[in-house]
N, CA, C and O atoms as a DFTB+ gen file, in Angstrom:
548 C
 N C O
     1  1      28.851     -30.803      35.250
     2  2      27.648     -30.202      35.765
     3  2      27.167     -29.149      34.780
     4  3      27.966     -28.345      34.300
     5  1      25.885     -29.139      34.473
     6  2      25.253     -27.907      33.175
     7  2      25.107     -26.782      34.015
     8  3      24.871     -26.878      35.220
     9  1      25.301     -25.250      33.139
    10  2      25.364     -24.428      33.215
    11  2      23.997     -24.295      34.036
    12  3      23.324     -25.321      34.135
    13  1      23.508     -23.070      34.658
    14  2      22.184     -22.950      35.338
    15  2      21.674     -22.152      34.230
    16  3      20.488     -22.176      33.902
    17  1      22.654     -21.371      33.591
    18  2      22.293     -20.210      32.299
    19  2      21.444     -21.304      31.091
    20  3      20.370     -20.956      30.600
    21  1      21.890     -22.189      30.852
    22  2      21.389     -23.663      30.062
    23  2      19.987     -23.429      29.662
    24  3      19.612     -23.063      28.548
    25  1      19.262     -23.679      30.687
    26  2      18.197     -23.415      30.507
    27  2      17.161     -22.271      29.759
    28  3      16.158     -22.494      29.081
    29  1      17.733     -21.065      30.109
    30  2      17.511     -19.631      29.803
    31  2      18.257     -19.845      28.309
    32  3      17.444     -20.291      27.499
    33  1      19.190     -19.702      27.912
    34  2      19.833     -20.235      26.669
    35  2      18.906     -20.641      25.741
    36  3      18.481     -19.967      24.802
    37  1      18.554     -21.965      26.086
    38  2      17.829     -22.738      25.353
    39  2      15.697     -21.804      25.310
    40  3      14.793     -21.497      24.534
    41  1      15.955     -21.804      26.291
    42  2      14.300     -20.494      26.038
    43  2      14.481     -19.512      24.939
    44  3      13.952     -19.528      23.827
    45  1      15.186     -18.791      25.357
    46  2      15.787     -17.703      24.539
    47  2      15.757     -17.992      22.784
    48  3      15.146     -17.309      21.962
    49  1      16.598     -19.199      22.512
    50  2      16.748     -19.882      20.834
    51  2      15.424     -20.497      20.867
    52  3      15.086     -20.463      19.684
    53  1      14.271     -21.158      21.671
    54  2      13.144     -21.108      21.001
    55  2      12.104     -20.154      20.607
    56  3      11.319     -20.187      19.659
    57  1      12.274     -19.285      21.555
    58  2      11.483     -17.688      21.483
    59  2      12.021     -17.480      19.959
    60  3      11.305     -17.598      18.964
    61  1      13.139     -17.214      19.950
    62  2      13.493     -17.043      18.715
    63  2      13.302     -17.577      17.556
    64  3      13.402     -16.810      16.599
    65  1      12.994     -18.939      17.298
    66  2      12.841     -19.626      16.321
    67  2      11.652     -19.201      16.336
    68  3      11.581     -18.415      15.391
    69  1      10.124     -19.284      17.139
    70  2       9.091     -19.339      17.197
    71  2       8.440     -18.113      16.208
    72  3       7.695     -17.940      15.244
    73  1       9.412     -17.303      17.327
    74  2       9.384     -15.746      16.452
    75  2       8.908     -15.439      15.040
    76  3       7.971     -14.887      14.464
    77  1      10.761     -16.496      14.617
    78  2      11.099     -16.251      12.863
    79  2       9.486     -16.882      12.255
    80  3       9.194     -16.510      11.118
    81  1       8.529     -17.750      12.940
    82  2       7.962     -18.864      11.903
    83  2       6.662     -17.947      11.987
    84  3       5.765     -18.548      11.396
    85  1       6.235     -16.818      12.451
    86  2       5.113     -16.165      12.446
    87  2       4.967     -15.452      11.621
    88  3       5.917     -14.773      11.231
    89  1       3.327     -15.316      10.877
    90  2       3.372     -14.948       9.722
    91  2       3.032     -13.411      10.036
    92  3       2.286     -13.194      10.991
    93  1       3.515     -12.365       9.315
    94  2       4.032     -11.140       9.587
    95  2       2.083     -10.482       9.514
    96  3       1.320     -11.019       8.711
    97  1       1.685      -9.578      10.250
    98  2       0.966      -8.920       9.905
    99  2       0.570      -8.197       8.836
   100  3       1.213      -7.319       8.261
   101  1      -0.876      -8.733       8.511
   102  2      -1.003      -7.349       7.265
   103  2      -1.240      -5.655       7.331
   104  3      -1.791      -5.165       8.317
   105  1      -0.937      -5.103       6.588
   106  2      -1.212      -3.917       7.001
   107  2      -2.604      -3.590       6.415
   108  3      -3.084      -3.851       5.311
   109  1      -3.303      -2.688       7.899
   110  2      -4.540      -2.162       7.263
   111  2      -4.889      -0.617       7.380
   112  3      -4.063       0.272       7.589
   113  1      -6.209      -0.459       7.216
   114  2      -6.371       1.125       6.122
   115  2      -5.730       2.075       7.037
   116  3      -5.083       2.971       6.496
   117  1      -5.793       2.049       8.609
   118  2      -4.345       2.846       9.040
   119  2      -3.092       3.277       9.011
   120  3      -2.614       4.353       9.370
   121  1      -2.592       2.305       8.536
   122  2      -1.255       1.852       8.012
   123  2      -1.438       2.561       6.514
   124  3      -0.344       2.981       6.135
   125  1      -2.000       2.696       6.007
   126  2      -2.106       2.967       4.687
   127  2      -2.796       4.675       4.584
   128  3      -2.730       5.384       3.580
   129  1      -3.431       5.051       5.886
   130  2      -3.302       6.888       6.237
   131  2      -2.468       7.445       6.152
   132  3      -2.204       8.557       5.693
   133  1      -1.547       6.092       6.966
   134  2       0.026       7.386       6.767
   135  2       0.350       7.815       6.010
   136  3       0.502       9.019       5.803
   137  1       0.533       7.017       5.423
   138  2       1.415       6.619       4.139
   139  2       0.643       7.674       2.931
   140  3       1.278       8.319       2.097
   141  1      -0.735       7.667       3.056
   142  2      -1.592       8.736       2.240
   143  2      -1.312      10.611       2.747
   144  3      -1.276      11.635       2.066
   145  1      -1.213      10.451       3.701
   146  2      -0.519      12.045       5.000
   147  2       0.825      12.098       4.249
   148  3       1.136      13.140       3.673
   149  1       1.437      11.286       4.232
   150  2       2.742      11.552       3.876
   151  2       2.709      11.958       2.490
   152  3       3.200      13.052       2.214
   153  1       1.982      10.931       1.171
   154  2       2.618      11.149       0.152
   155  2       1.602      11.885      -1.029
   156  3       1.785      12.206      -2.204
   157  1       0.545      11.972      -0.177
   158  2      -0.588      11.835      -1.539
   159  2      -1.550      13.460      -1.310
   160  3      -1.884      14.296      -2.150
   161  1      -1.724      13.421      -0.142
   162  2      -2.558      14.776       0.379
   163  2      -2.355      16.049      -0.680
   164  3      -3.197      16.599      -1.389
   165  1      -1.235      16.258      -0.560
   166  2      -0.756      17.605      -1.792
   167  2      -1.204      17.556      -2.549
   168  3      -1.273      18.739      -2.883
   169  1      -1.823      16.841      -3.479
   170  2      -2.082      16.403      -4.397
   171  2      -4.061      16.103      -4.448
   172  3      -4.966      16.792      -4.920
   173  1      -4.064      15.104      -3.907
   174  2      -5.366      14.511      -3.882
   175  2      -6.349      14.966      -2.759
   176  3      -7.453      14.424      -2.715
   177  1      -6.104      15.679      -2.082
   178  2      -6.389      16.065      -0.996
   179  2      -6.425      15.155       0.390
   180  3      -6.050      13.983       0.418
   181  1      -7.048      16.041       1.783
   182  2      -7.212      14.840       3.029
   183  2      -8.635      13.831       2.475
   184  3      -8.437      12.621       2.584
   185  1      -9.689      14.151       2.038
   186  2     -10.566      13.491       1.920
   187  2     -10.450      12.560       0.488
   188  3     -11.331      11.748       0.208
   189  1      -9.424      12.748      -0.260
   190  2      -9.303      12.164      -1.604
   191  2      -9.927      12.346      -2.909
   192  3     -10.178      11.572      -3.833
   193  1     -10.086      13.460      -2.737
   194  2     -11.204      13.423      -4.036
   195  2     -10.786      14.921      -4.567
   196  3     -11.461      15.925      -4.792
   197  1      -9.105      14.584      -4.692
   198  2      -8.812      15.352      -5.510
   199  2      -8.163      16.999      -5.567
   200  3      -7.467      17.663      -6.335
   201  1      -8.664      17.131      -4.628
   202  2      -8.638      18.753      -4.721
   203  2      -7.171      19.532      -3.046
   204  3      -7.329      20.360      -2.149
   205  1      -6.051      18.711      -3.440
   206  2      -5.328      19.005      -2.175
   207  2      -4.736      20.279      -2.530
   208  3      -5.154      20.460      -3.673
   209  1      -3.912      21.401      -2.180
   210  2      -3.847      22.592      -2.462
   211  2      -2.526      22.521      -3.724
   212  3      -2.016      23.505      -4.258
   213  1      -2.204      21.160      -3.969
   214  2      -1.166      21.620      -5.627
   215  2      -2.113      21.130      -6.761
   216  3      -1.595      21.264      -7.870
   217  1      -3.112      20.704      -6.772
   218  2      -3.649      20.209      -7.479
   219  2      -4.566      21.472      -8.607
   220  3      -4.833      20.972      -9.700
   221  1      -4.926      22.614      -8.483
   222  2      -4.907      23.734      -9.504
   223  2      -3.614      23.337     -10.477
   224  3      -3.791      23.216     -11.690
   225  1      -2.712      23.202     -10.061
   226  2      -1.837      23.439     -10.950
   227  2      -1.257      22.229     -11.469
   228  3      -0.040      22.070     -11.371
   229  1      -2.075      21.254     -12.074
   230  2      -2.061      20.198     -12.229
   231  2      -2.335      19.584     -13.796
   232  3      -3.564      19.516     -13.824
   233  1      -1.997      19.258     -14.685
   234  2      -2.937      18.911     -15.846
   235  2      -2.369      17.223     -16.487
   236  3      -1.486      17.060     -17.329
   237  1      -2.872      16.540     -16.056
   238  2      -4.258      16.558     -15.998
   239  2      -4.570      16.414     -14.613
   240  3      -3.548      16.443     -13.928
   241  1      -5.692      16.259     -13.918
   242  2      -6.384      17.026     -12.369
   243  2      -6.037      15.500     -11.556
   244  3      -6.395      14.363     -11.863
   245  1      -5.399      15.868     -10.683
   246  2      -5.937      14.256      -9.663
   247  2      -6.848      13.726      -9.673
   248  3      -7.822      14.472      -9.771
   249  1      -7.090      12.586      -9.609
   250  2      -8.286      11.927      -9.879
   251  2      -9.004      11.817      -8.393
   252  3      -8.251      11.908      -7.424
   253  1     -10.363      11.634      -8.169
   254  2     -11.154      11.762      -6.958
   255  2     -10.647      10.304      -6.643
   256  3     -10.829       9.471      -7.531
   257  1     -10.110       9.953      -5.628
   258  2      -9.714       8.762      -5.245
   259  2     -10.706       7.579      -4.597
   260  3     -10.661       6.355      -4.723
   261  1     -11.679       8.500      -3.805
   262  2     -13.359       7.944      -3.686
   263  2     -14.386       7.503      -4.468
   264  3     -15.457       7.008      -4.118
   265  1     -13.979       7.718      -5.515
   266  2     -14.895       7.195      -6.544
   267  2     -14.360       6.071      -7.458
   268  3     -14.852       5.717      -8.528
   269  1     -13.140       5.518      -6.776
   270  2     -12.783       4.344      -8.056
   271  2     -13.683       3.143      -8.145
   272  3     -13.975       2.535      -9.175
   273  1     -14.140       2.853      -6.744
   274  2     -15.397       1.693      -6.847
   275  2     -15.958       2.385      -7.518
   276  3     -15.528       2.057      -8.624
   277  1     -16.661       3.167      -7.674
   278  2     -18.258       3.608      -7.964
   279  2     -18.227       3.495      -9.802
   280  3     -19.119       3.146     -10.575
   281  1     -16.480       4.054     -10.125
   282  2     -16.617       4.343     -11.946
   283  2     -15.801       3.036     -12.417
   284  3     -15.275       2.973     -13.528
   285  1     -15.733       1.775     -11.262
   286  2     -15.649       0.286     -12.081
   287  2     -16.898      -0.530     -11.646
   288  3     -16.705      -1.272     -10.683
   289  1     -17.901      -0.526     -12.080
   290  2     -19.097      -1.177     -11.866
   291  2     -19.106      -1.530     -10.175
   292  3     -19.339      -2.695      -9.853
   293  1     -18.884      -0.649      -9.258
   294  2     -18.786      -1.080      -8.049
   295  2     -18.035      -1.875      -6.994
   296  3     -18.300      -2.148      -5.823
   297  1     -16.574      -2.277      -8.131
   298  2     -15.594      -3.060      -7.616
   299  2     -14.531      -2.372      -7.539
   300  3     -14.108      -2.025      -8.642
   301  1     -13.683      -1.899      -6.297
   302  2     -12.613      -1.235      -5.971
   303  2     -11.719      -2.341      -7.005
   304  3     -11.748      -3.572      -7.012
   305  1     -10.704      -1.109      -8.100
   306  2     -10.105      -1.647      -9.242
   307  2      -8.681      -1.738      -8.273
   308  3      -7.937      -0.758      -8.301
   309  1      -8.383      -2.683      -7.589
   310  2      -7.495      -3.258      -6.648
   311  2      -6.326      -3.691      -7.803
   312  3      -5.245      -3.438      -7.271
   313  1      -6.135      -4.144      -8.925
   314  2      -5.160      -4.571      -9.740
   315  2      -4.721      -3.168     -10.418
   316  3      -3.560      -2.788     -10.565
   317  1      -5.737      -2.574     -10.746
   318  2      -5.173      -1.173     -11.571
   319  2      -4.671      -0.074     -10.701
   320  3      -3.704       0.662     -10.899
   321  1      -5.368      -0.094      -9.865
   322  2      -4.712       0.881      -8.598
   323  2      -3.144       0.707      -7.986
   324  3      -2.393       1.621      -7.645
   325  1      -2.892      -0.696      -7.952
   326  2      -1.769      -0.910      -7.325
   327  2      -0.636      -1.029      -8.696
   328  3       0.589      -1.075      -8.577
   329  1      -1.347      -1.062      -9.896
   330  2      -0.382      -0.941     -10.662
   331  2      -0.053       0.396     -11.279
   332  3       1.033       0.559     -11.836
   333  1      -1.140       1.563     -11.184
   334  2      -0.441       2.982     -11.385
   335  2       0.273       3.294     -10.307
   336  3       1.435       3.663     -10.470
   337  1      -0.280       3.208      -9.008
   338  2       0.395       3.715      -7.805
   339  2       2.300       3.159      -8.416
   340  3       3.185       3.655      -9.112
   341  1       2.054       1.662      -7.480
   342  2       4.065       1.346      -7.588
   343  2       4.268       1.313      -9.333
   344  3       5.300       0.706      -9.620
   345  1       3.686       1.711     -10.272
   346  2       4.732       2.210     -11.552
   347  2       4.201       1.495     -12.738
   348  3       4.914       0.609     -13.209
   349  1       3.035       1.752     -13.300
   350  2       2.711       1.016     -14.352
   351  2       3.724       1.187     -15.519
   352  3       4.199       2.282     -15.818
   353  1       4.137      -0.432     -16.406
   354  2       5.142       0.187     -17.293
   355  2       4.787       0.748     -18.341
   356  3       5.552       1.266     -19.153
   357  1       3.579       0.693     -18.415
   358  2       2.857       1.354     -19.620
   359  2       2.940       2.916     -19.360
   360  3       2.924       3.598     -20.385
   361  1       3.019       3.534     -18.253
   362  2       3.305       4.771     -18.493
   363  2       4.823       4.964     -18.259
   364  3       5.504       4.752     -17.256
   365  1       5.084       5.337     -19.238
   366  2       6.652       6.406     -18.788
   367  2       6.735       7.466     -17.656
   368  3       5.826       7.998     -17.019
   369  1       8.124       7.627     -17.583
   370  2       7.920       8.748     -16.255
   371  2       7.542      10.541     -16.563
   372  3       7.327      11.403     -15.711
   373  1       7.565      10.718     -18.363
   374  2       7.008      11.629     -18.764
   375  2       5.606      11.911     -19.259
   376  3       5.057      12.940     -19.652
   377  1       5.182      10.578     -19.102
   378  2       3.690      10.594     -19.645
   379  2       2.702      10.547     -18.277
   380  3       1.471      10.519     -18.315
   381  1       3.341      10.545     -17.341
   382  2       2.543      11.099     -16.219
   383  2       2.668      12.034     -15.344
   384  3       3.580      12.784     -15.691
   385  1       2.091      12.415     -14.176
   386  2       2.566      13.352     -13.079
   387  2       2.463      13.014     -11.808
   388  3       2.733      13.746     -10.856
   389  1       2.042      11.818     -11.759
   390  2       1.935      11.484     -10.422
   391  2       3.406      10.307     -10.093
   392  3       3.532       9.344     -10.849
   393  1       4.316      10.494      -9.056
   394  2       5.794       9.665      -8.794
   395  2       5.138       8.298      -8.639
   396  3       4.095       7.956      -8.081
   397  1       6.364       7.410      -9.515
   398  2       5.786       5.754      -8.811
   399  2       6.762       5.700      -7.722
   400  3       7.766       6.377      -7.498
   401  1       6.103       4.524      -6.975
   402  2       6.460       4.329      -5.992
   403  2       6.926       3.280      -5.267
   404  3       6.951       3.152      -4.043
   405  1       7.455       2.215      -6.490
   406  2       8.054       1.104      -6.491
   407  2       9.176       1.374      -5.809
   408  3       9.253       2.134      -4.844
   409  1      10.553       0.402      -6.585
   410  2      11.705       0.461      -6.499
   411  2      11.667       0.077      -4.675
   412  3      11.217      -0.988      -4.252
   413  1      12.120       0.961      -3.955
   414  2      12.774       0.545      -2.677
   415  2      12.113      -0.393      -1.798
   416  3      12.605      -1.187      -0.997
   417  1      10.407      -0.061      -2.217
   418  2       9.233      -0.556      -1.154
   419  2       9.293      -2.066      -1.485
   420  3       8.634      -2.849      -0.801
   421  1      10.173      -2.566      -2.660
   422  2       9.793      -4.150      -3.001
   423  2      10.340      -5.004      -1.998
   424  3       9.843      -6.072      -1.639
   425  1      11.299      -4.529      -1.598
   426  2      11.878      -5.287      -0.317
   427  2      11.018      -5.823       0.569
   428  3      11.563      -6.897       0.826
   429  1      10.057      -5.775       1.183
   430  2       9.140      -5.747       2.226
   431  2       7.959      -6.125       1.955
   432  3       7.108      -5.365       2.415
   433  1       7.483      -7.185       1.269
   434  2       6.201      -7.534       1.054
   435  2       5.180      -8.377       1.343
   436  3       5.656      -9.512       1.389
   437  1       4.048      -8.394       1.554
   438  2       3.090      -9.122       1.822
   439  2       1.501      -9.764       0.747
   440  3       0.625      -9.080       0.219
   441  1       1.645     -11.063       0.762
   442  2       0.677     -11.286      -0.371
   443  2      -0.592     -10.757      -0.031
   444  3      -1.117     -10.938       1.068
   445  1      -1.012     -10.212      -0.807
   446  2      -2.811      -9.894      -0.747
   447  2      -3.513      -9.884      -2.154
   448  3      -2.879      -9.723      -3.196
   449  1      -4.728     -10.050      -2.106
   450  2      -5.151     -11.105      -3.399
   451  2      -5.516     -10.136      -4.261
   452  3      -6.003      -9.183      -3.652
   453  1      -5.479      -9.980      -5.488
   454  2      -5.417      -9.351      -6.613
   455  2      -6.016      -9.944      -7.755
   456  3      -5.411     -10.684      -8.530
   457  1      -7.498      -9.535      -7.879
   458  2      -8.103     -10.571      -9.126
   459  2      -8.210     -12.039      -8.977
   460  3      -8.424     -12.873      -9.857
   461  1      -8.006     -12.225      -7.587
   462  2      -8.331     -13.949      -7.694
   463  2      -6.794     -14.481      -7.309
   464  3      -7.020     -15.630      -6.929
   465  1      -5.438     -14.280      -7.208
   466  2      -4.244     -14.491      -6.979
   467  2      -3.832     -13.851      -5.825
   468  3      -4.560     -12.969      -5.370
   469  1      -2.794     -14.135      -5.267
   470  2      -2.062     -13.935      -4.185
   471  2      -1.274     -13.560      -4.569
   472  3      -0.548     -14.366      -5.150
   473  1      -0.700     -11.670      -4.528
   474  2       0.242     -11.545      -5.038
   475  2       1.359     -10.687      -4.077
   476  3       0.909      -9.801      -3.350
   477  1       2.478     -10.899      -4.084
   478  2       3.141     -10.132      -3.470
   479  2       3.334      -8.735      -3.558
   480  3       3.283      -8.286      -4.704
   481  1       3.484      -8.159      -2.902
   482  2       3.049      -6.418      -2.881
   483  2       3.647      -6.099      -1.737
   484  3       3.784      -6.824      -0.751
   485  1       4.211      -4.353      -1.972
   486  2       4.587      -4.242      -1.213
   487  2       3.918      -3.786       0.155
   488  3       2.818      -3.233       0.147
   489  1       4.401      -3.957       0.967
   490  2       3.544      -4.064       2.369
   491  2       2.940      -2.722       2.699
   492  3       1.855      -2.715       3.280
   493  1       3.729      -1.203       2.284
   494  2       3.110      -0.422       2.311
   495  2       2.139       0.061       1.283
   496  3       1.339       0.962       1.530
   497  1       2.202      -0.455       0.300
   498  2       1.396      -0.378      -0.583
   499  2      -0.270      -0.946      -0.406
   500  3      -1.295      -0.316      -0.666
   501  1      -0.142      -2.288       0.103
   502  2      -0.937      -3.020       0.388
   503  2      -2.008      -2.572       1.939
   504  3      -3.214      -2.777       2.074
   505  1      -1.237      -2.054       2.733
   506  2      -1.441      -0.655       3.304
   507  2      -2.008       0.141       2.913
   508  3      -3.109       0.318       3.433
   509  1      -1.618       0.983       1.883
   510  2      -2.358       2.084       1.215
   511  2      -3.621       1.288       0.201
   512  3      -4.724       1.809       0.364
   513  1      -3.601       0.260      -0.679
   514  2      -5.126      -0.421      -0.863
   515  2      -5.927      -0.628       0.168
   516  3      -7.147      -0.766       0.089
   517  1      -5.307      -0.654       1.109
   518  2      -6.467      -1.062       2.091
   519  2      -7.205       0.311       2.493
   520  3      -8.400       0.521       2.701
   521  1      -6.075       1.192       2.534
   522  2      -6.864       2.835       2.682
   523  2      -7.338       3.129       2.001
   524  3      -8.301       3.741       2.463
   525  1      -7.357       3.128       0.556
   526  2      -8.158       3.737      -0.505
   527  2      -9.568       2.711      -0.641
   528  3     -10.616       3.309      -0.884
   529  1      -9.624       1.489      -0.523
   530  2     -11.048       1.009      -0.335
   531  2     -11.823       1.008       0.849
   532  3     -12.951       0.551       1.035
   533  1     -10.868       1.726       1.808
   534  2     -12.547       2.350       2.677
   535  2     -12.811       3.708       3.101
   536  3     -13.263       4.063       4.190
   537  1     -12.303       4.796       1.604
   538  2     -12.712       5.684       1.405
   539  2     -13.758       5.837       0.398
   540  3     -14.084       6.947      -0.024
   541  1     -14.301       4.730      -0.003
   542  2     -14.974       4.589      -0.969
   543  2     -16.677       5.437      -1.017
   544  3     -17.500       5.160      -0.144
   545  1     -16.868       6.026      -1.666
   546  2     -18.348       6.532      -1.567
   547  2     -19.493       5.767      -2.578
   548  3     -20.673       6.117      -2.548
């Protein structure tokens, strides 16, 4: 005679499978506030454009973060952004002042398109692009 639990069992391992096969949410420009509250404010300020209260003492100055559409012919520079942010290798870690922010975040990623490609990124990162292009002025 089958268990009565049988049933419930078997619900349970499809919930679960169903689960695993869903494609994970992207993160958007909320997800990517935080993450700006948390790491960037000091620096760039709440509104982005530069002027957060360490930024006097800065050389060279944070850059206005609102204006990256406006000083690439009107196209949020989505490839260059995400490559100073998590760690361009072209800069060393002495030739700049702003921390990359690779390394741990690679674990966790989600494709979002980059110049025409689908690229993997990390999810909070991709997060934070999404915040910085709709601060755009």
């Amino acid at each position: 005679m089958p268990s009565p639990r049988l049933p419930l069992i078997l619900a349970g391992a499809a919930a679960a499978i169903v689960a695993a096969c869903t494609v994970p949410s992207m993160p958007e420009a909320p997800d990517g506030a935080k993450f700006y509250a948390a790491n960037c404010v000091s620096c760039h300020g709440m509104p982005g454009q530069g002027d957060g209260p360490l930024a006097a003492g800065l050389n060279p100055a944070p850059a206005d973060l609102t204006l990256l559409a406006r000083e690439n012919g009107g196209t949020f520079p989505r490839a260059r952004a995400l490559s100073y942010i998590y760690g361009d290798p072209e800069q060393g870690h002495l030739a700049r002042v702003m921390p990359q922010f690779g390394g741990a975040m690679a674990d966790d990623t989600v494709p979002i398109e980059v110049d025409g490609v689908l690229t993997p990124t990390p999810r909070v990162l991709a997060g934070l692009l999404a915040y910085l292009e709709s601060i755009q002025r």
